[in-house]
Coordinates of C-alpha atoms in Angstrom, one line a residue:
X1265 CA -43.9 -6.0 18.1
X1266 CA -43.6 -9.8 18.6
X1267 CA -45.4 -13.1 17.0
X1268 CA -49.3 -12.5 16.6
X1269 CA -49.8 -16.2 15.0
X1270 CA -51.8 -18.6 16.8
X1271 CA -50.3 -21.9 18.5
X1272 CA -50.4 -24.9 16.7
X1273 CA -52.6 -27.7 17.7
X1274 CA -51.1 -30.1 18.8
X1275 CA -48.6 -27.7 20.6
X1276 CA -51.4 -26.4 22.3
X1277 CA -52.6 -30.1 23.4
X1278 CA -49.0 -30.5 24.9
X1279 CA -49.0 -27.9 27.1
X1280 CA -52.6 -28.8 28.6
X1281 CA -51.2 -32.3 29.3
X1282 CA -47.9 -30.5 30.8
X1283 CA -49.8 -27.7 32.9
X1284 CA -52.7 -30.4 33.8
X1285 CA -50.2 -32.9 35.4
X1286 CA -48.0 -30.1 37.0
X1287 CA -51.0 -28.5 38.7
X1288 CA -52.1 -31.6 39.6
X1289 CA -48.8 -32.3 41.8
X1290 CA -48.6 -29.4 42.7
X1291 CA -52.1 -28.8 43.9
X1292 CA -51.7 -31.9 46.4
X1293 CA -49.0 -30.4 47.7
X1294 CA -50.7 -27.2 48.3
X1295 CA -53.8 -28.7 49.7
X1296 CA -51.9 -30.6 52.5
X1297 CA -50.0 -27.4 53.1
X1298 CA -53.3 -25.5 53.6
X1299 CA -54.8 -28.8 55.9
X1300 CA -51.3 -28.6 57.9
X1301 CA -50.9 -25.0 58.3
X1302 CA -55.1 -24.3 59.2
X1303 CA -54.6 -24.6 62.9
X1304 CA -51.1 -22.3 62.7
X1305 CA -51.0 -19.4 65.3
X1306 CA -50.3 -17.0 62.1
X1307 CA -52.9 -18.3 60.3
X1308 CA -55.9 -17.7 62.9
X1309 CA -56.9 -14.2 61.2
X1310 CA -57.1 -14.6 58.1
X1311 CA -58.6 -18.5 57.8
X1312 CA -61.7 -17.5 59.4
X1313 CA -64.9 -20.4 59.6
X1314 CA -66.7 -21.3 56.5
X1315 CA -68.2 -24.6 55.8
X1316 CA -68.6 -25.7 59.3
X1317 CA -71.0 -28.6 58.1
X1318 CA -67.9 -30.1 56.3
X1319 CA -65.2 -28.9 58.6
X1320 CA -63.4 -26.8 56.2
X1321 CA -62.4 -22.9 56.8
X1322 CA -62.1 -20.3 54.5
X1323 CA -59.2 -17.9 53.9
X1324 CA -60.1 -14.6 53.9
X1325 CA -57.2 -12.3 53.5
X1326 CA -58.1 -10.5 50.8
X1327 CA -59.5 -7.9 52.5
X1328 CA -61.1 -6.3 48.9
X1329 CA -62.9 -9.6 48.2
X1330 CA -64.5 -10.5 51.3
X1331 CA -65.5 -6.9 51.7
X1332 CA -67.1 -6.8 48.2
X1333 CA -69.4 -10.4 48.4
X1334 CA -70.3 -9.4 52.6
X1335 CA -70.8 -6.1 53.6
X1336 CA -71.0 -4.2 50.0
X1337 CA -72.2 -6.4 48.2
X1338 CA -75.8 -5.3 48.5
X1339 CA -74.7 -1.8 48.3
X1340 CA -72.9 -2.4 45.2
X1341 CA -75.8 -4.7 44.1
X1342 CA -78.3 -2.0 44.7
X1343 CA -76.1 1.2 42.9
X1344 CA -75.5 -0.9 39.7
X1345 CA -79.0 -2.1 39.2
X1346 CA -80.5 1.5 39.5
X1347 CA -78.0 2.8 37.3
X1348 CA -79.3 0.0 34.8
X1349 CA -83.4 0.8 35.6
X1350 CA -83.0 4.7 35.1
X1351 CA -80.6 4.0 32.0
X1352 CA -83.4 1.7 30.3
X1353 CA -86.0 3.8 30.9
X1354 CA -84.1 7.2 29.9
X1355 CA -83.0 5.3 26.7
X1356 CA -87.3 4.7 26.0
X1357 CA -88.5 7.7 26.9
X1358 CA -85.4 10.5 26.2
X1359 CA -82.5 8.9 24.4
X1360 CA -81.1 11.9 23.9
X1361 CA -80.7 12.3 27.3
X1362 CA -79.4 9.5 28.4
X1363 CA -75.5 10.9 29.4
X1364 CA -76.9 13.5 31.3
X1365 CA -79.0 10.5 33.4
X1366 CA -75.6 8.9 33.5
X1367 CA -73.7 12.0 34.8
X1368 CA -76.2 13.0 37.3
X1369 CA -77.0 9.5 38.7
X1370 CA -73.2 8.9 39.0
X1371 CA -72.3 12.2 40.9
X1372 CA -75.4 11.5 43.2
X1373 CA -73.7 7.9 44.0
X1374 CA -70.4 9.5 44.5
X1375 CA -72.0 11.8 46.8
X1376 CA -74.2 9.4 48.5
X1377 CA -71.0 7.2 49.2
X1378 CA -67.9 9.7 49.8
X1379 CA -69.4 13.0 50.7
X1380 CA -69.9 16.1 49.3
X1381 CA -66.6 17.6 49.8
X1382 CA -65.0 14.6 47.7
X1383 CA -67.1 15.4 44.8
X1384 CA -66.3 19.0 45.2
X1385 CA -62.4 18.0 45.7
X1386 CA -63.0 15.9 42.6
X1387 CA -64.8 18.8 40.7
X1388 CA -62.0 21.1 41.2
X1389 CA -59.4 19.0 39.2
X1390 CA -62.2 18.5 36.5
X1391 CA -62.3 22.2 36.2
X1392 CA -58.6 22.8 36.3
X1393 CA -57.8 20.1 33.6
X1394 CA -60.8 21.5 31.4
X1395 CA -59.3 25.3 31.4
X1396 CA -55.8 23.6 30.4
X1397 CA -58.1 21.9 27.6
X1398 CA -58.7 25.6 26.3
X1399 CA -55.4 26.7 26.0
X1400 CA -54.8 23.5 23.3
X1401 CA -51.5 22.7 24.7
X1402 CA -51.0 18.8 24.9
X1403 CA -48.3 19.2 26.6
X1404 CA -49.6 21.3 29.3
X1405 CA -52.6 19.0 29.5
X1406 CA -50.4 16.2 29.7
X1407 CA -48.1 18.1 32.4
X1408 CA -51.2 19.5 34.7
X1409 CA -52.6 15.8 34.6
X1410 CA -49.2 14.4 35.8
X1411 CA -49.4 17.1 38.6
X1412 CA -53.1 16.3 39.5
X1413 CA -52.1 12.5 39.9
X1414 CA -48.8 13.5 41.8
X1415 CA -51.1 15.0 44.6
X1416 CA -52.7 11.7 45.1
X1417 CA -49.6 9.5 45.6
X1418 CA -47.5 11.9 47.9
X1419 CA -47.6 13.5 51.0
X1420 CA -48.2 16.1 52.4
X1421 CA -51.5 16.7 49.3
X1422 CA -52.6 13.3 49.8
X1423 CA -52.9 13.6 53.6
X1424 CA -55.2 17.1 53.0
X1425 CA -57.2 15.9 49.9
X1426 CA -58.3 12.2 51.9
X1427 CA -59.3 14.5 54.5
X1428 CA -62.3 15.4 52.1
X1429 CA -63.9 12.4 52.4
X1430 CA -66.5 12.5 55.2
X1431 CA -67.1 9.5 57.2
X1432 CA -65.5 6.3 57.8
X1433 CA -65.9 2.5 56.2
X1434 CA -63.9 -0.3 55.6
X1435 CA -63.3 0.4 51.9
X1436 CA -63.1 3.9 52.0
X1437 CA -59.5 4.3 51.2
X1438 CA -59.9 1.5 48.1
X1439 CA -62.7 3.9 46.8
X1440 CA -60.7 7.2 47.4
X1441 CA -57.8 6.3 45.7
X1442 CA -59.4 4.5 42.9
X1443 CA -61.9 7.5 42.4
X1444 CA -59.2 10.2 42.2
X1445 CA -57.1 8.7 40.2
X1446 CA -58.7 7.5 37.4
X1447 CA -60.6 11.0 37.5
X1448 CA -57.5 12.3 36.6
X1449 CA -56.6 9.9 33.8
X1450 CA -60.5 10.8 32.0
X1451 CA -59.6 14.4 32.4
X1452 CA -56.3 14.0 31.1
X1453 CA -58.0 12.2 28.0
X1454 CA -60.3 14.8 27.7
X1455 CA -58.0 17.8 27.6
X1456 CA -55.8 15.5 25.2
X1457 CA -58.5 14.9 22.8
X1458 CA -59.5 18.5 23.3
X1459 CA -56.2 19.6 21.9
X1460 CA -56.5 17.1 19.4
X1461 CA -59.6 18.4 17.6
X1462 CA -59.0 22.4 17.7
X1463 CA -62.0 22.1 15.4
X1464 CA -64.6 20.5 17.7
X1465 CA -64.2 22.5 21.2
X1466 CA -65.9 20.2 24.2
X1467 CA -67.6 21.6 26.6
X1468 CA -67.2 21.0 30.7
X1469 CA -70.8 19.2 30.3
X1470 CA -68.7 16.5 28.2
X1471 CA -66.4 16.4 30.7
X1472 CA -68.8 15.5 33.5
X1473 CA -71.3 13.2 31.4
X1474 CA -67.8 11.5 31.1
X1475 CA -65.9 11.4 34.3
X1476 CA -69.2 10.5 36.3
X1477 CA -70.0 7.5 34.5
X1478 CA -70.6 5.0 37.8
X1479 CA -69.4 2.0 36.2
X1480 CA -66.5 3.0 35.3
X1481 CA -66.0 5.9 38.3
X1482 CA -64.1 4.0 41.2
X1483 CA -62.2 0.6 39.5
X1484 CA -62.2 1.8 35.9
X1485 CA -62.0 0.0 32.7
X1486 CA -60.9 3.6 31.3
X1487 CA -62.0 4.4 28.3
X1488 CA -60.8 7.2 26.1
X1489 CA -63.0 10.1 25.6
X1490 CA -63.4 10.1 21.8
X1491 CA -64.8 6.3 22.3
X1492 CA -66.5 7.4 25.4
X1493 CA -68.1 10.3 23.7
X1494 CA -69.1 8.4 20.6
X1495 CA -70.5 5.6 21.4
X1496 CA -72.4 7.8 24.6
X1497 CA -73.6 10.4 22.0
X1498 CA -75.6 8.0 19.5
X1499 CA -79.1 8.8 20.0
X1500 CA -81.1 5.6 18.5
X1501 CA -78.4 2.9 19.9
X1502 CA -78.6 -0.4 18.1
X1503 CA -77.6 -3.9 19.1
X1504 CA -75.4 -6.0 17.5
X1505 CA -76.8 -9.4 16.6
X1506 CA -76.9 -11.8 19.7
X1507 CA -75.0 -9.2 22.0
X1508 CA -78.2 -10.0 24.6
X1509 CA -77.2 -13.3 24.2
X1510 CA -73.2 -12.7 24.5
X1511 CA -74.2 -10.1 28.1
X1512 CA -75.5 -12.6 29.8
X1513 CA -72.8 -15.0 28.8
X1514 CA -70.7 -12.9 30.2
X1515 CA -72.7 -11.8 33.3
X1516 CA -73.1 -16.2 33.8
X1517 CA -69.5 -16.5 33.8
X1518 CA -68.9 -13.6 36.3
X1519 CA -71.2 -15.2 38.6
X1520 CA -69.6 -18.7 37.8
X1521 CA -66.1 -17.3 38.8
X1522 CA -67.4 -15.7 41.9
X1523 CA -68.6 -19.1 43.7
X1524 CA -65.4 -20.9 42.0
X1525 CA -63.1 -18.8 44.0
X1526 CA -65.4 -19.4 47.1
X1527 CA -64.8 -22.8 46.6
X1528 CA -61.3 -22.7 46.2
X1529 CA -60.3 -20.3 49.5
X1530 CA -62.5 -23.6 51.6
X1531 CA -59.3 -25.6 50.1
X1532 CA -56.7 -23.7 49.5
X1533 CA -55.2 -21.4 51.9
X1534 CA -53.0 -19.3 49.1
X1535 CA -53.0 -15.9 50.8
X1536 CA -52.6 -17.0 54.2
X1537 CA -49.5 -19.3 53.7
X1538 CA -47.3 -16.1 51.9
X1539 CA -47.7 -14.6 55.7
X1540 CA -45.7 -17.3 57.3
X1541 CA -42.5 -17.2 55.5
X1542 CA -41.1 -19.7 58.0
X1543 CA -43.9 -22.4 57.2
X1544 CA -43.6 -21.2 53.2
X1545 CA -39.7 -22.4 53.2
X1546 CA -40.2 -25.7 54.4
X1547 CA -42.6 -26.2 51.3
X1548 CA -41.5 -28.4 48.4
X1549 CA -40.3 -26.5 45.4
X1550 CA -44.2 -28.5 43.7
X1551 CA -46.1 -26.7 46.2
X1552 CA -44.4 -23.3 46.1
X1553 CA -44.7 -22.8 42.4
X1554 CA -48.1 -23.7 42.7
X1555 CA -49.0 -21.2 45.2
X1556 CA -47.3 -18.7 43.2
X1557 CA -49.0 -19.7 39.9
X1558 CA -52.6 -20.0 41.8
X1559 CA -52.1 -15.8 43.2
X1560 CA -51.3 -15.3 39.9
X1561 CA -54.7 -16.9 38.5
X1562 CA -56.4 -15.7 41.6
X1563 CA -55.0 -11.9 40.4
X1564 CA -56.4 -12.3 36.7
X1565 CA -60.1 -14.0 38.2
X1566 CA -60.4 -11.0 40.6
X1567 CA -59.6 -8.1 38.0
X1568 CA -61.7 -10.8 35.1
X1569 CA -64.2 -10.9 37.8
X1570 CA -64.2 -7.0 38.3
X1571 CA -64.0 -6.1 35.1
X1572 CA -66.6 -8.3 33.6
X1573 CA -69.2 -6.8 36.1
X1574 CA -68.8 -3.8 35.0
X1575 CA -68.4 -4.3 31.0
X1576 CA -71.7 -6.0 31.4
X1577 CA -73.2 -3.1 33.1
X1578 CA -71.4 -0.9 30.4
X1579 CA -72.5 -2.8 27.8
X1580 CA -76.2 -2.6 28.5
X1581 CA -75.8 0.7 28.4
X1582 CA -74.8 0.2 24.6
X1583 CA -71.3 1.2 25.5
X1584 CA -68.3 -0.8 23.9
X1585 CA -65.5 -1.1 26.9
X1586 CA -62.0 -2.7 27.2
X1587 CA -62.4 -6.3 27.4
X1588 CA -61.2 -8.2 30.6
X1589 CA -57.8 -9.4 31.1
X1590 CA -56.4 -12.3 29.5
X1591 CA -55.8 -15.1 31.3
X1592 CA -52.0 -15.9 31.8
X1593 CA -52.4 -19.6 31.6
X1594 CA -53.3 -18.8 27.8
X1595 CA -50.4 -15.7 27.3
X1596 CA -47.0 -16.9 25.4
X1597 CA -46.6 -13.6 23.6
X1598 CA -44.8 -10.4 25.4
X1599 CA -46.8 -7.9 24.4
X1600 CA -50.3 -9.5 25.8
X1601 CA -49.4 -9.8 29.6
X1602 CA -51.6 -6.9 30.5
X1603 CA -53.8 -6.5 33.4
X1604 CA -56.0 -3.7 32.3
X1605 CA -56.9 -3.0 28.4
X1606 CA -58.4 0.4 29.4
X1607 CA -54.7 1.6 31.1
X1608 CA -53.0 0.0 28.3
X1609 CA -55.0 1.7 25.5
X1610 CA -54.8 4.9 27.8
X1611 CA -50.6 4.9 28.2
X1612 CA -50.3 3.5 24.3
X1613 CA -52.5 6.1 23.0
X1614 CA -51.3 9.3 24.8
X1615 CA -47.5 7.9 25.9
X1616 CA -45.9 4.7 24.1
X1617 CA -47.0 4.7 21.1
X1618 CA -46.5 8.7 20.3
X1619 CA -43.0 8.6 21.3
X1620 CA -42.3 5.2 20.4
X1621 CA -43.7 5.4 16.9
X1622 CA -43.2 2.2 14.8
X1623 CA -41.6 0.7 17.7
X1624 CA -38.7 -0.7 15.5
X1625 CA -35.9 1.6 16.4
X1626 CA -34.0 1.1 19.8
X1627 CA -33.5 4.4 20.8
X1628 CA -37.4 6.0 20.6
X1629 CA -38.1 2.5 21.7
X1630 CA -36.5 2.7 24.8
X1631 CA -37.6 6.6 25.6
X1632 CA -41.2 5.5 25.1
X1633 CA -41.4 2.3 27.4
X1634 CA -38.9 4.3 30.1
X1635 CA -41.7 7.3 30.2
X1636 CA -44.5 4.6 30.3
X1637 CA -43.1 3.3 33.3
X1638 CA -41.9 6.4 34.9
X1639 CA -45.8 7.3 34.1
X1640 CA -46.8 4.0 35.7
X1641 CA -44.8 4.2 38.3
X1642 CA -46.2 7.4 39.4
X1643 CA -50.0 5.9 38.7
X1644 CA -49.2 3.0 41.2
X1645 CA -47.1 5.4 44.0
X1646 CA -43.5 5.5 44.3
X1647 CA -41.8 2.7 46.1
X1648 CA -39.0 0.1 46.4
X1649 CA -41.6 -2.3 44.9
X1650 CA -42.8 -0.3 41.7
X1651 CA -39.3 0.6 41.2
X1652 CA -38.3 -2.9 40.9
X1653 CA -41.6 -4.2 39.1
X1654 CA -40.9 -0.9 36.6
X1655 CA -37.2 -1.3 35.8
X1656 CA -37.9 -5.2 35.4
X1657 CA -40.6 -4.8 32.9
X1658 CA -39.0 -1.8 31.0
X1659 CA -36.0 -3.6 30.6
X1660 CA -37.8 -7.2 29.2
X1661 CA -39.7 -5.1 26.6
X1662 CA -36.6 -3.7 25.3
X1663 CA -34.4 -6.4 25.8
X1664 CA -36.4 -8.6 23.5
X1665 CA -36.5 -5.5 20.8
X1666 CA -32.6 -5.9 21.3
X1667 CA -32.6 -9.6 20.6
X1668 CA -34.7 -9.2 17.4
X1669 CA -32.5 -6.2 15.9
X1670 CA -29.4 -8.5 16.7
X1671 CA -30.9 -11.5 14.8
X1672 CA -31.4 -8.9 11.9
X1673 CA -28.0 -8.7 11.4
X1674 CA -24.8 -11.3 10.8
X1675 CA -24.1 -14.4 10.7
X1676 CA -27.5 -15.2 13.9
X1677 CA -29.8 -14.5 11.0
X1678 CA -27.9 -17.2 8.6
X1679 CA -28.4 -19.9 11.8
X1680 CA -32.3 -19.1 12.8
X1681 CA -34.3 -22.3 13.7
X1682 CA -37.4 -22.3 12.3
X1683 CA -40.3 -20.5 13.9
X1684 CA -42.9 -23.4 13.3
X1685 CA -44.1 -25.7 15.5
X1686 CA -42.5 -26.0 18.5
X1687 CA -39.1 -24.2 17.1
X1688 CA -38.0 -21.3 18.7
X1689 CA -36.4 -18.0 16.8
X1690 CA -33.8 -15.9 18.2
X1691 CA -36.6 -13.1 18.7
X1692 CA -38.2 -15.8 20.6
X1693 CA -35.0 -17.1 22.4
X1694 CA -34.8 -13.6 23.5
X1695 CA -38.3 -13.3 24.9
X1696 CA -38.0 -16.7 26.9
X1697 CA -35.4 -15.9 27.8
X1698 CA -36.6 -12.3 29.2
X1699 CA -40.1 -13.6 30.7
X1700 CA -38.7 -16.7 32.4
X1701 CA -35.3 -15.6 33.8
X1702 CA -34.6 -16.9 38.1
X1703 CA -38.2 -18.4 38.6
X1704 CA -37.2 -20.0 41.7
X1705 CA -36.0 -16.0 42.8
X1706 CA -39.2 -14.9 41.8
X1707 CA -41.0 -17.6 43.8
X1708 CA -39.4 -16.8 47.0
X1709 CA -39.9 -12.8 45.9
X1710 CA -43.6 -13.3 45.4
X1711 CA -44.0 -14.4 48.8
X1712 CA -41.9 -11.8 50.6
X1713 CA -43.9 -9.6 48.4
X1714 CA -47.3 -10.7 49.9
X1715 CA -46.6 -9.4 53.3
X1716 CA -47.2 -5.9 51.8
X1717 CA -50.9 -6.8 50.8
X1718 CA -52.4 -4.8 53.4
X1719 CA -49.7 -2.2 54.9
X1720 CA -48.6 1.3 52.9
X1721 CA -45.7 0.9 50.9
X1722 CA -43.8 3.2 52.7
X1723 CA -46.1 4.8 54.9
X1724 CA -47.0 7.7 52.5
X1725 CA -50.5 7.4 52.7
X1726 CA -50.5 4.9 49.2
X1727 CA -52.2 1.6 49.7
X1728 CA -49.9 -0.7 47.9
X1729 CA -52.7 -3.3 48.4
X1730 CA -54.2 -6.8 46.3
X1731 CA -56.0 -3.4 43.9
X1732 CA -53.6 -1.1 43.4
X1733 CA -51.0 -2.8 41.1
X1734 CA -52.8 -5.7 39.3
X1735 CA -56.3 -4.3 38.8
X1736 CA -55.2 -0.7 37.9
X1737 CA -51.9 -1.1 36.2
X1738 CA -51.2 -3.6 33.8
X1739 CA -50.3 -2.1 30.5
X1740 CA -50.2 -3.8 27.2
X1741 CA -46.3 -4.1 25.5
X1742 CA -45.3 -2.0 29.0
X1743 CA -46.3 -5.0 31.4
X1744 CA -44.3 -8.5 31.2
X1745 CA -41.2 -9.8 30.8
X1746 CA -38.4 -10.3 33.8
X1747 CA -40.9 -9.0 36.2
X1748 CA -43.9 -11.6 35.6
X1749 CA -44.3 -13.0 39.0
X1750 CA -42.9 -9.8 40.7
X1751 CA -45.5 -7.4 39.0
X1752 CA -48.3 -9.8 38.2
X1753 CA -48.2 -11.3 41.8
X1754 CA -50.9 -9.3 43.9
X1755 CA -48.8 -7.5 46.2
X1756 CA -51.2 -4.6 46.2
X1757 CA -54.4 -2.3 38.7
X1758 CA -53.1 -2.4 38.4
X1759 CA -53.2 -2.2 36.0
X1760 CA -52.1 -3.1 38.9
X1761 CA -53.7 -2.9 38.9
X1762 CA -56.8 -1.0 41.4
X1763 CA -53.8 -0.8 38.0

């Protein structure tokens, strides 16, 4: 659903002139905000020193980032890069044993870093979803799996299942939620698939060579297990033509986006001045939508950034994964304003697109986006927020199906401006109007949002934090519209997020 054409040209040039001299206004603005506001009583934990040499601090309220490039990061640096050594050699020496050198490093990692008791935890819902795999009941499958993630998002489970992680660190929670619940969603595509292909029964070995897959274990991208399995299975694995060249593109560009952000928290205070909502207000309308349009970059970098770590990783493995997000400077169709490819496939595959069908009628259209999102709501944890971002987005991805089915019909369809160029159809009338509705609302929203970065949502145990709903849960056609700077905004992959 929705254009798939490219831009032309030279409307393409015209917005780069546009955005180029907007950001540039609005970046002064923002800068002088950040050199007034350094020195601010509200501002003195989270602008820390940086730079000293040049006299410039560094905002550091992203408590995810600063945690991953400082403490973790040699952690982190060290698990990745032995996964990659015993994968290389287990791929010359024993090919055919590669997933099992997968599987077991992985588990040891997750052991090493959680405890025991959380792989056992974690174990026990492999176990449960894989005898639910043997009945060949999808919807059971589907049912247990919704269950399985229930007990991570809601007290009083939650409260006895974090209690099996043994020890205590600063990114323990970030690592417990993420772990758990895309656990679930990989066993939920496993007994799926399982039901899928009476013919071909899977065994729980499958299930584990799968689930413990370290790269993609705590943040995700998910893959579904037919690619997983496919891809994993090949015993002689063969590179593409310059996809040596292409990883360490990518792995460059990870690394290039890393120090860029650096750079720009020495400058730019944007997740320190949301805090002060009484400094934020007195803020030209320039400066405001630039901070909000800079969090929303800064959202896409850090879940580009994450993402393109790992996909590198993965793809030295000779793995395929979801590419990273695109950016939203370059989105202008509805159905592209997703945060995570892997959650997207995941809901499309197994949700949106098998009750939605063709997507062309309004009725199965609207059943299939309002069980994605009651779906996503449940993957994020329920709360005023979600309901909000949820209902918002639901009701843009229908509301622009509505628009096109009533251009269809009548006299609207005799009066339709041409689509070329920089002409706008009533289809696309419908989705302007849909992704661009109150953007000064949404401004003001974003911040208020943004003092929920760090607290529970509700005080249920669910992190609602930076990860959570940008990282782990954006979602294809079911993320955009109405809600653009109240779900893409990094309140808390999700998807989001980790979304």
């Amino acid at each position: 659903m929705g254009i798939k054409t490219a831009l032309p040209a030279a409307e393409l040039g015209l917005y780069f002139l546009v955005l180029s001299g907007s950001l540039a206004y609005a970046g002064r603005g923002l800068l002088e905000a950040s050199q007034d506001g350094a020195h601010r009583k509200a501002f003195r934990e989270s602008v820390r020193p940086g730079w000293e040499y040049i006299g410039r601090k560094m905002d550091v309220a992203d408590f995810e980032w600063v945690m991953w490039f400082t403490s973790f990061r040699n952690v982190i640096i060290f698990a990745l890069s032995g996964h990659v050594l015993f994968a290389k050699l287990c791929t010359m020496v024993a090919p055919q044993l590669r997933s099992w050198m997968y599987a077991v490093y992985g588990a040891l990692a997750v052991m090493g870093t959680m405890g025991p008791w959380y792989l056992l935890l974690l174990l026990g819902h492999c176990v449960g979803l894989y005898v639910a795999s043997l009945l060949g009941q999808p919807w059971l499958c589907l049912g247990l799996g919704l269950a399985s993630l229930a007990s991570f998002k809601m007290d009083p489970l939650i409260s006895w299942q974090s209690g099996f992680v043994t020890g205590t660190f600063d990114l323990q929670e970030v690592l417990f939620h993420g772990g758990c619940g895309f656990t679930v969603l990989r066993c939920t595509s496993f007994a799926l698939e399982s039901c899928a292909r009476p013919d071909r029964r899977y065994s729980l070995a499958d299930l584990l060579k799968y689930n413990f897959y370290l790269p993609f274990f705590f943040f995700g991208p998910i893959m579904t297990f037919d690619r997983f399995h496919t891809q994993v299975s090949e015993v002689e694995p063969v590179r593409p033509e310059g996809e040596l060249w292409r990883i360490r593109a990518q792995a460059g560009l990870s690394v290039v986006a890393i120090i860029a952000v650096d750079i720009f928290f020495h400058f730019f205070y944007i997740l320190t001045i949301p805090n002060d909502l009484k400094f934020a207000n007195r803020l030209p309308d320039s400066a405001l939508a630039g901070l909000a349009y800079s969090n929303l970059v800064y959202d896409w970098v850090k879940a580009a950034v994450l993402f393109g770590v790992v996909n590198t990783v993965a793809r030295l493995d000779h793995l395929d994964p979801p590419q990273p997000p695109k950016c939203i400077t370059a989105l202008y169709v509805f159905g592209e304003t997703h945060f995570d490819r892997g959650i997207n496939d995941w809901l499309c595959k197994y949700v949106y697109d098998h009750l939605g069908g063709e997507h062309s009628a309004v009725i199965p259209e609207l059943v299939a986006s309002a069980a994605t999102f009651a779906i996503t709501t449940l993957w994020l944890g329920p709360c005023d927020i979600v309901y909000l971002w949820s209902f918002l987005n639901c009701f843009g991805l229908n509301f622009e199906l509505w628009v096109q089915k009533l251009a269809e019909h009548g006299p609207l369809a005799q009066v339709e401006v041409s689509r070329g160029g920089l002409g706008l159809g009533w289809a696309e009338i419908g989705r302007v109007a849909g992704q661009g509705g109150g953007v000064r609302t949404h401004l003001i929203s974003s911040l208020e949002l943004s003092h929920h970065r760090l607290p529970d949502c509700q005080g249920n145990g669910l992190s609602c934090g930076n990860l959570s709903l940008s990282s782990f849960c954006g979602s294809g056609p079911i993320h955009g519209g109405l809600a653009w700077f109240a779900s893409s905004y990094p309140l808390p992959r999700t998807q989001f997020p980790h979304v």
